[in-house]
Coordinates of C-alpha atoms in Angstrom, one line a residue:
M1 CA -29.7 71.0 55.7
S2 CA -28.7 67.5 54.9
E3 CA -30.2 65.5 52.0
T4 CA -31.1 61.8 52.0
G5 CA -32.5 59.9 49.0
R6 CA -33.1 63.1 46.9
N7 CA -35.3 64.5 49.6
P8 CA -34.1 67.8 51.2
I9 CA -34.5 67.9 55.0
D10 CA -36.5 71.1 55.8
F11 CA -37.3 72.5 59.2
P12 CA -39.6 70.5 61.6
M13 CA -43.2 71.7 61.7
A14 CA -43.8 70.8 65.3
L15 CA -42.2 69.8 68.6
L16 CA -43.9 67.4 70.9
A17 CA -42.6 68.2 74.4
E18 CA -43.2 65.2 76.6
L19 CA -42.7 67.0 79.9
T20 CA -43.3 64.0 82.1
H21 CA -44.4 60.4 82.2
R22 CA -46.3 61.0 85.4
C23 CA -50.1 60.7 85.0
P24 CA -53.0 60.0 87.3
L25 CA -54.6 57.9 84.5
Q26 CA -53.4 54.4 83.7
C27 CA -54.7 53.9 80.2
P28 CA -53.8 50.5 78.8
Y29 CA -53.1 51.9 75.3
C30 CA -50.8 54.7 76.4
S31 CA -48.2 55.7 73.8
N32 CA -45.6 56.2 76.5
P33 CA -42.9 53.5 76.6
V34 CA -43.4 50.6 79.0
E35 CA -40.3 51.6 80.8
L36 CA -41.5 55.0 82.2
E37 CA -39.1 57.8 83.2
Q38 CA -39.2 58.7 86.9
A39 CA -39.8 62.3 88.0
G40 CA -36.1 62.6 89.1
R41 CA -34.9 62.2 85.5
E42 CA -37.1 64.9 84.0
L43 CA -35.5 67.9 82.4
D44 CA -35.5 71.0 84.6
T45 CA -37.3 74.2 83.7
G46 CA -34.2 76.0 82.3
T47 CA -33.4 73.2 79.9
W48 CA -37.0 73.1 78.6
L49 CA -37.0 76.8 78.1
R50 CA -33.8 76.5 76.0
V51 CA -35.3 73.7 74.0
I52 CA -38.4 75.8 73.2
E53 CA -36.2 78.6 72.0
E54 CA -34.1 76.3 69.9
A55 CA -37.2 74.8 68.3
A56 CA -38.4 78.2 67.2
E57 CA -34.9 79.0 65.9
L58 CA -35.0 75.8 63.9
G59 CA -38.2 76.9 62.2
A60 CA -40.8 74.9 64.1
L61 CA -44.3 76.5 64.1
Q62 CA -46.1 74.6 66.8
I63 CA -45.4 73.1 70.2
H64 CA -47.5 70.4 71.8
F65 CA -47.2 70.1 75.6
S66 CA -47.8 66.4 76.4
G67 CA -46.9 63.6 78.8
G68 CA -48.0 61.6 80.7
E69 CA -50.0 64.4 82.1
P70 CA -48.2 67.8 81.5
T71 CA -50.2 69.7 84.1
V72 CA -48.3 67.9 86.9
R73 CA -45.5 70.2 86.0
K74 CA -45.7 73.4 88.1
D75 CA -43.6 75.3 85.6
L76 CA -46.0 74.7 82.7
E77 CA -47.2 78.3 82.6
E78 CA -43.6 79.4 82.3
M79 CA -43.0 77.1 79.3
V80 CA -46.3 78.3 77.7
A81 CA -45.2 81.9 78.1
R82 CA -41.8 81.2 76.5
A83 CA -43.5 79.5 73.6
R84 CA -45.6 82.6 73.1
D85 CA -42.6 84.9 73.3
V86 CA -40.7 83.0 70.6
G87 CA -43.8 82.7 68.3
L88 CA -44.8 79.1 68.7
Y89 CA -48.5 78.1 68.6
S90 CA -49.0 76.1 71.8
N91 CA -51.3 73.2 72.3
L92 CA -51.9 71.4 75.6
I93 CA -52.7 67.7 75.4
T94 CA -54.3 66.7 78.7
A95 CA -56.6 64.4 80.6
G96 CA -58.1 67.4 82.2
V97 CA -58.5 65.9 85.7
L98 CA -55.9 67.9 87.7
L99 CA -56.8 71.5 86.8
D100 CA -59.1 74.0 88.4
E101 CA -60.6 77.0 86.8
D102 CA -57.9 79.4 88.2
R103 CA -55.1 77.4 86.6
V104 CA -56.9 77.3 83.3
G105 CA -57.0 81.1 83.5
R106 CA -53.3 81.3 84.3
L107 CA -52.5 79.1 81.3
V108 CA -54.6 81.4 79.1
D109 CA -52.9 84.5 80.5
S110 CA -49.5 82.8 79.7
G111 CA -50.5 82.5 76.1
L112 CA -51.9 79.0 75.6
D113 CA -53.6 78.7 72.1
H114 CA -55.4 75.4 72.1
V115 CA -56.4 72.4 74.2
Q116 CA -56.7 68.7 73.3
L117 CA -58.7 66.8 75.9
S118 CA -58.9 63.0 76.0
F119 CA -62.0 61.0 76.7
Q120 CA -61.8 57.2 77.4
D121 CA -65.5 56.5 76.8
S122 CA -68.8 58.3 76.5
E123 CA -70.0 57.3 80.0
A124 CA -68.5 57.3 83.4
T125 CA -68.3 53.6 84.2
G126 CA -66.5 52.7 81.0
A127 CA -64.2 55.8 81.2
E128 CA -63.2 55.1 84.7
R129 CA -62.5 51.4 84.0
I130 CA -60.4 52.1 81.0
G131 CA -58.5 55.0 82.5
G132 CA -58.3 53.6 86.0
Y133 CA -59.1 56.9 87.6
P134 CA -62.2 57.6 89.8
D135 CA -64.5 60.5 88.9
A136 CA -62.5 61.2 85.7
Q137 CA -65.5 61.8 83.5
K138 CA -67.0 64.4 85.8
K139 CA -63.7 66.3 86.0
K140 CA -63.2 66.2 82.3
L141 CA -66.7 67.6 81.6
R142 CA -66.1 70.4 84.1
F143 CA -62.6 71.2 82.6
A144 CA -64.1 71.3 79.1
G145 CA -66.5 73.9 80.2
W146 CA -63.7 76.1 81.6
V147 CA -61.8 75.8 78.4
R148 CA -64.7 76.9 76.3
A149 CA -65.6 79.7 78.7
A150 CA -62.0 81.0 78.4
G151 CA -62.4 81.2 74.7
L152 CA -59.9 78.5 73.8
P153 CA -60.5 76.2 70.8
L154 CA -61.1 72.6 72.0
T155 CA -60.3 69.3 70.3
L156 CA -61.4 66.0 71.8
N157 CA -59.0 63.0 71.6
L158 CA -61.1 59.9 71.3
V159 CA -59.0 56.7 71.3
V160 CA -61.2 53.8 70.3
H161 CA -60.8 50.1 70.5
R162 CA -62.8 46.9 70.9
Q163 CA -64.0 47.8 74.4
N164 CA -65.4 51.3 73.7
L165 CA -66.0 51.3 69.9
D166 CA -69.7 50.6 70.2
H167 CA -70.1 53.9 72.0
L168 CA -68.6 55.9 69.1
P169 CA -71.9 57.6 68.1
Q170 CA -72.2 58.8 71.7
L171 CA -68.6 60.0 71.8
I172 CA -69.2 62.1 68.7
E173 CA -72.3 63.6 70.2
L174 CA -70.3 64.4 73.3
A175 CA -67.9 66.4 71.2
V176 CA -70.8 68.4 69.8
E177 CA -72.3 69.0 73.2
L178 CA -69.0 70.3 74.6
G179 CA -68.6 72.7 71.8
A180 CA -65.4 71.2 70.4
Q181 CA -64.3 72.3 67.0
R182 CA -62.5 69.1 66.2
A183 CA -62.5 65.5 67.3
E184 CA -59.6 63.1 66.6
I185 CA -61.0 59.6 66.4
A186 CA -58.0 57.4 66.5
H187 CA -58.1 53.6 66.6
V188 CA -55.4 52.4 69.0
Q189 CA -52.0 52.1 67.4
Y190 CA -50.1 49.1 68.7
Y191 CA -46.9 50.3 70.3
G192 CA -45.8 50.4 74.0
W193 CA -48.6 49.7 76.3
A194 CA -51.1 49.1 73.5
F195 CA -48.8 46.4 72.0
R196 CA -48.9 44.7 75.4
N197 CA -52.7 45.0 75.5
R198 CA -53.3 44.1 71.9
A199 CA -55.5 41.1 72.6
A200 CA -57.8 43.2 74.8
L201 CA -58.0 46.2 72.4
M202 CA -58.1 44.9 68.8
P203 CA -61.5 45.6 67.2
T204 CA -63.1 43.1 64.9
R205 CA -63.3 43.9 61.2
E206 CA -67.1 44.3 61.6
Q207 CA -66.6 46.8 64.4
L208 CA -64.2 48.7 62.2
E209 CA -66.6 48.8 59.3
R210 CA -69.4 50.1 61.5
A211 CA -67.1 52.7 63.0
T212 CA -66.0 53.9 59.6
A213 CA -69.6 54.2 58.4
T214 CA -70.5 56.1 61.6
V215 CA -67.7 58.6 61.0
E216 CA -68.7 59.1 57.4
E217 CA -72.3 59.8 58.3
A218 CA -71.3 62.2 61.1
R219 CA -68.9 64.1 58.8
E220 CA -71.8 64.8 56.5
R221 CA -74.3 65.6 59.2
L222 CA -72.0 67.8 61.2
K223 CA -70.3 69.6 58.3
G224 CA -69.5 73.1 59.4
R225 CA -70.0 72.3 63.1
L226 CA -67.4 69.6 63.9
V227 CA -64.3 68.5 62.0
L228 CA -63.7 64.7 62.4
D229 CA -60.2 63.3 61.9
Y230 CA -60.1 59.5 61.7
V231 CA -57.2 57.1 62.0
V232 CA -57.8 53.4 61.3
P233 CA -55.8 50.6 62.9
D234 CA -52.8 49.7 60.7
Y235 CA -53.5 46.1 61.2
Y236 CA -56.5 46.4 58.9
A237 CA -54.9 48.7 56.4
R238 CA -53.7 47.9 52.8
R239 CA -51.4 50.9 52.5
P240 CA -49.2 52.4 55.3
K241 CA -49.8 55.8 56.6
S242 CA -47.2 58.6 56.3
C243 CA -46.1 58.1 59.9
M244 CA -45.3 61.6 61.4
G245 CA -44.9 62.9 57.8
G246 CA -41.9 60.6 57.3
W247 CA -39.1 59.6 59.7
G248 CA -37.1 62.6 60.7
R249 CA -38.7 64.9 58.1
R250 CA -41.3 67.1 59.9
F251 CA -41.5 66.2 63.5
L252 CA -39.4 66.2 66.7
N253 CA -40.3 64.6 70.0
V254 CA -38.3 65.4 73.2
S255 CA -38.8 62.8 76.0
P256 CA -39.0 63.7 79.7
A257 CA -35.3 62.9 80.1
G258 CA -34.3 64.9 77.0
K259 CA -33.9 62.3 74.4
V260 CA -34.8 63.6 70.9
L261 CA -36.9 61.2 68.9
P262 CA -38.3 61.2 65.3
C263 CA -41.6 59.9 66.8
H264 CA -43.1 59.2 70.2
A265 CA -42.7 55.4 69.9
A266 CA -39.1 55.4 68.4
E267 CA -37.5 54.1 71.6
T268 CA -39.3 50.8 71.0
I269 CA -36.7 50.2 68.3
T270 CA -33.9 48.6 70.3
G271 CA -30.4 49.2 69.0
L272 CA -30.9 52.9 68.0
R273 CA -29.2 55.5 70.2
F274 CA -31.0 58.7 70.6
D275 CA -29.1 61.9 71.4
S276 CA -30.1 64.2 74.2
V277 CA -30.7 68.0 74.4
T278 CA -28.5 67.9 77.5
E279 CA -25.5 67.0 75.3
R280 CA -26.3 68.5 71.8
S281 CA -28.4 71.4 70.5
L282 CA -31.7 70.6 69.0
A283 CA -30.5 71.8 65.6
D284 CA -27.5 69.6 65.6
I285 CA -29.5 66.6 66.5
W286 CA -32.1 67.4 63.8
Q287 CA -29.6 67.8 61.1
H288 CA -26.9 65.3 62.0
S289 CA -28.1 62.7 64.5
E290 CA -27.6 59.1 63.2
A291 CA -31.0 58.1 64.6
F292 CA -32.7 60.7 62.5
E293 CA -30.6 60.0 59.4
I294 CA -31.0 56.3 59.3
Y295 CA -34.6 56.1 57.9
R296 CA -34.8 59.6 56.3
G297 CA -35.8 60.0 52.7
T298 CA -35.8 56.9 50.4
D299 CA -32.3 55.5 50.1
W300 CA -32.7 53.2 53.1
M301 CA -35.8 51.5 51.6
P302 CA -35.9 47.9 50.6
E303 CA -38.0 46.6 47.7
P304 CA -40.8 46.9 46.9
C305 CA -40.8 50.3 48.7
R306 CA -37.7 51.7 46.8
S307 CA -39.4 51.4 43.4
C308 CA -43.0 52.1 44.7
E309 CA -44.7 55.2 43.2
R310 CA -45.9 56.1 46.8
R311 CA -42.4 56.1 48.3
E312 CA -42.5 59.9 48.7
I313 CA -46.1 59.9 49.9
D314 CA -46.0 57.4 52.7
W315 CA -42.2 57.5 53.2
G316 CA -42.1 53.7 53.9
G317 CA -44.8 53.8 56.6
C318 CA -44.0 53.1 60.3
R319 CA -40.6 51.9 61.4
C320 CA -41.8 51.1 64.9
Q321 CA -44.5 48.8 63.5
A322 CA -42.1 47.1 61.2
F323 CA -39.8 46.4 64.2
A324 CA -42.6 45.3 66.4
I325 CA -43.9 42.7 63.9
T326 CA -40.7 41.6 62.1
G327 CA -37.9 42.5 64.5
E328 CA -36.3 44.6 61.7
A329 CA -37.0 48.4 61.7
G330 CA -35.9 48.6 58.0
A331 CA -38.4 46.1 56.8
T332 CA -41.4 47.0 54.6
D333 CA -44.2 48.2 56.9
P334 CA -46.5 45.1 57.3
A335 CA -49.5 47.5 57.0
C336 CA -48.7 47.5 53.2
A337 CA -50.4 44.8 51.2
L338 CA -47.2 44.5 49.2
S339 CA -45.2 43.6 52.3
P340 CA -44.2 39.9 52.7
F341 CA -45.3 40.3 56.3
H342 CA -48.8 41.7 55.5
D343 CA -50.6 38.4 55.9
Q344 CA -48.9 37.9 59.2
L345 CA -50.3 41.3 60.4
V346 CA -53.8 40.4 59.2
A347 CA -53.6 37.0 61.0
L348 CA -52.6 38.8 64.2
A349 CA -55.5 41.2 63.9
E350 CA -58.0 38.4 63.4
A351 CA -56.6 36.3 66.2
D352 CA -56.5 39.2 68.7
S353 CA -59.9 40.6 67.8
G354 CA -61.4 37.1 68.4
A355 CA -59.6 36.6 71.7
D356 CA -61.7 36.2 74.9
C357 CA -59.5 38.7 76.7
R358 CA -61.1 41.6 78.5
D359 CA -58.5 42.4 81.2
F360 CA -56.0 45.2 80.9
V361 CA -52.4 45.5 81.8
Y362 CA -52.6 49.0 83.2
R363 CA -50.0 51.6 82.6
R364 CA -48.1 51.9 85.9
F365 CA -44.6 52.8 87.0
A366 CA -43.9 49.7 89.1
N367 CA -45.2 46.2 89.2
V368 CA -47.3 45.9 86.1
V369 CA -50.6 44.6 87.5
R370 CA -53.5 42.8 85.7
R371 CA -56.9 43.9 86.9
N372 CA -59.7 41.3 86.5
T373 CA -62.7 43.6 85.9
P374 CA -65.5 42.4 83.6
M375 CA -66.1 44.4 80.5
P376 CA -69.5 46.2 80.6
A377 CA -72.3 44.6 78.7
K378 CA -73.0 46.0 75.3

């Protein structure tokens, strides 16, 4: 393996397989790029099966089937079975609105190991407004029951923001009621569609403090029953997170069209060229792709990152965020209090959280539309 900045590049721990950008939901914080891939550009079954095999040969331990909504792919069971055959732990990341009990059974029979189910709010009105899909809450609750009845471990993905954050206690109780072992409470991270909707999504600092206190109380109260992962918005941080374990160090993302990315938002960095599994092997891309090498390790880092004692802890933070705020992907992550752009990030958070903006630009393939629907009363 190659070495950059004294840091040997080991095997990737996980592959995120974005099978499609098609999705019945239209969440305004979706991590998919604003320019969505049409169905006709998606990798075919045979190519995905090869990619799964190559991921296992490269040393990956896990595969996460994602989208869009991965269950729109009729060949999902075949991919899950191949993951089982090559020894990968498989996780389905889904909205849960398109499946019936029979298909859940087929996925289990194919070897599926785990399910992550997203909820947009704790109650139907808010969930359907945020996700833009009728009867979503009822379908999600029914799907969760099938997952638990099948004996699969269940994680709830709870993406929180200004317009649902006051329902966080109810969202945590929902996870308990559904028998989830884990809930990932993630404040919106502002890339792609979320960046476009930042003024409608950014929480106030007071909301963030209440949410953090709620999570801390629930962790203590539910110890041994429910694991709570918690991700705060970078705009209010003082130190950057170790984004994906460091650029090109532990994580691979394959897009619906076959581009191999160091993180799911990497395509927001214009000027980088990402290689495709239709042209090169996964191992060759992992080891030698210029897009992976450019921000690996520590040699690329500017000051104060280069001499920081945390440089091999946070690995410089998030390149996509640096690009979104400064226009330079190699800049110090503005989430860091030592960054010359940190005050700018804080000012953006304060301005957006105080904005009188309640309308969403919904995630859609064509003709981005603004829907003027009032936010439910608190």
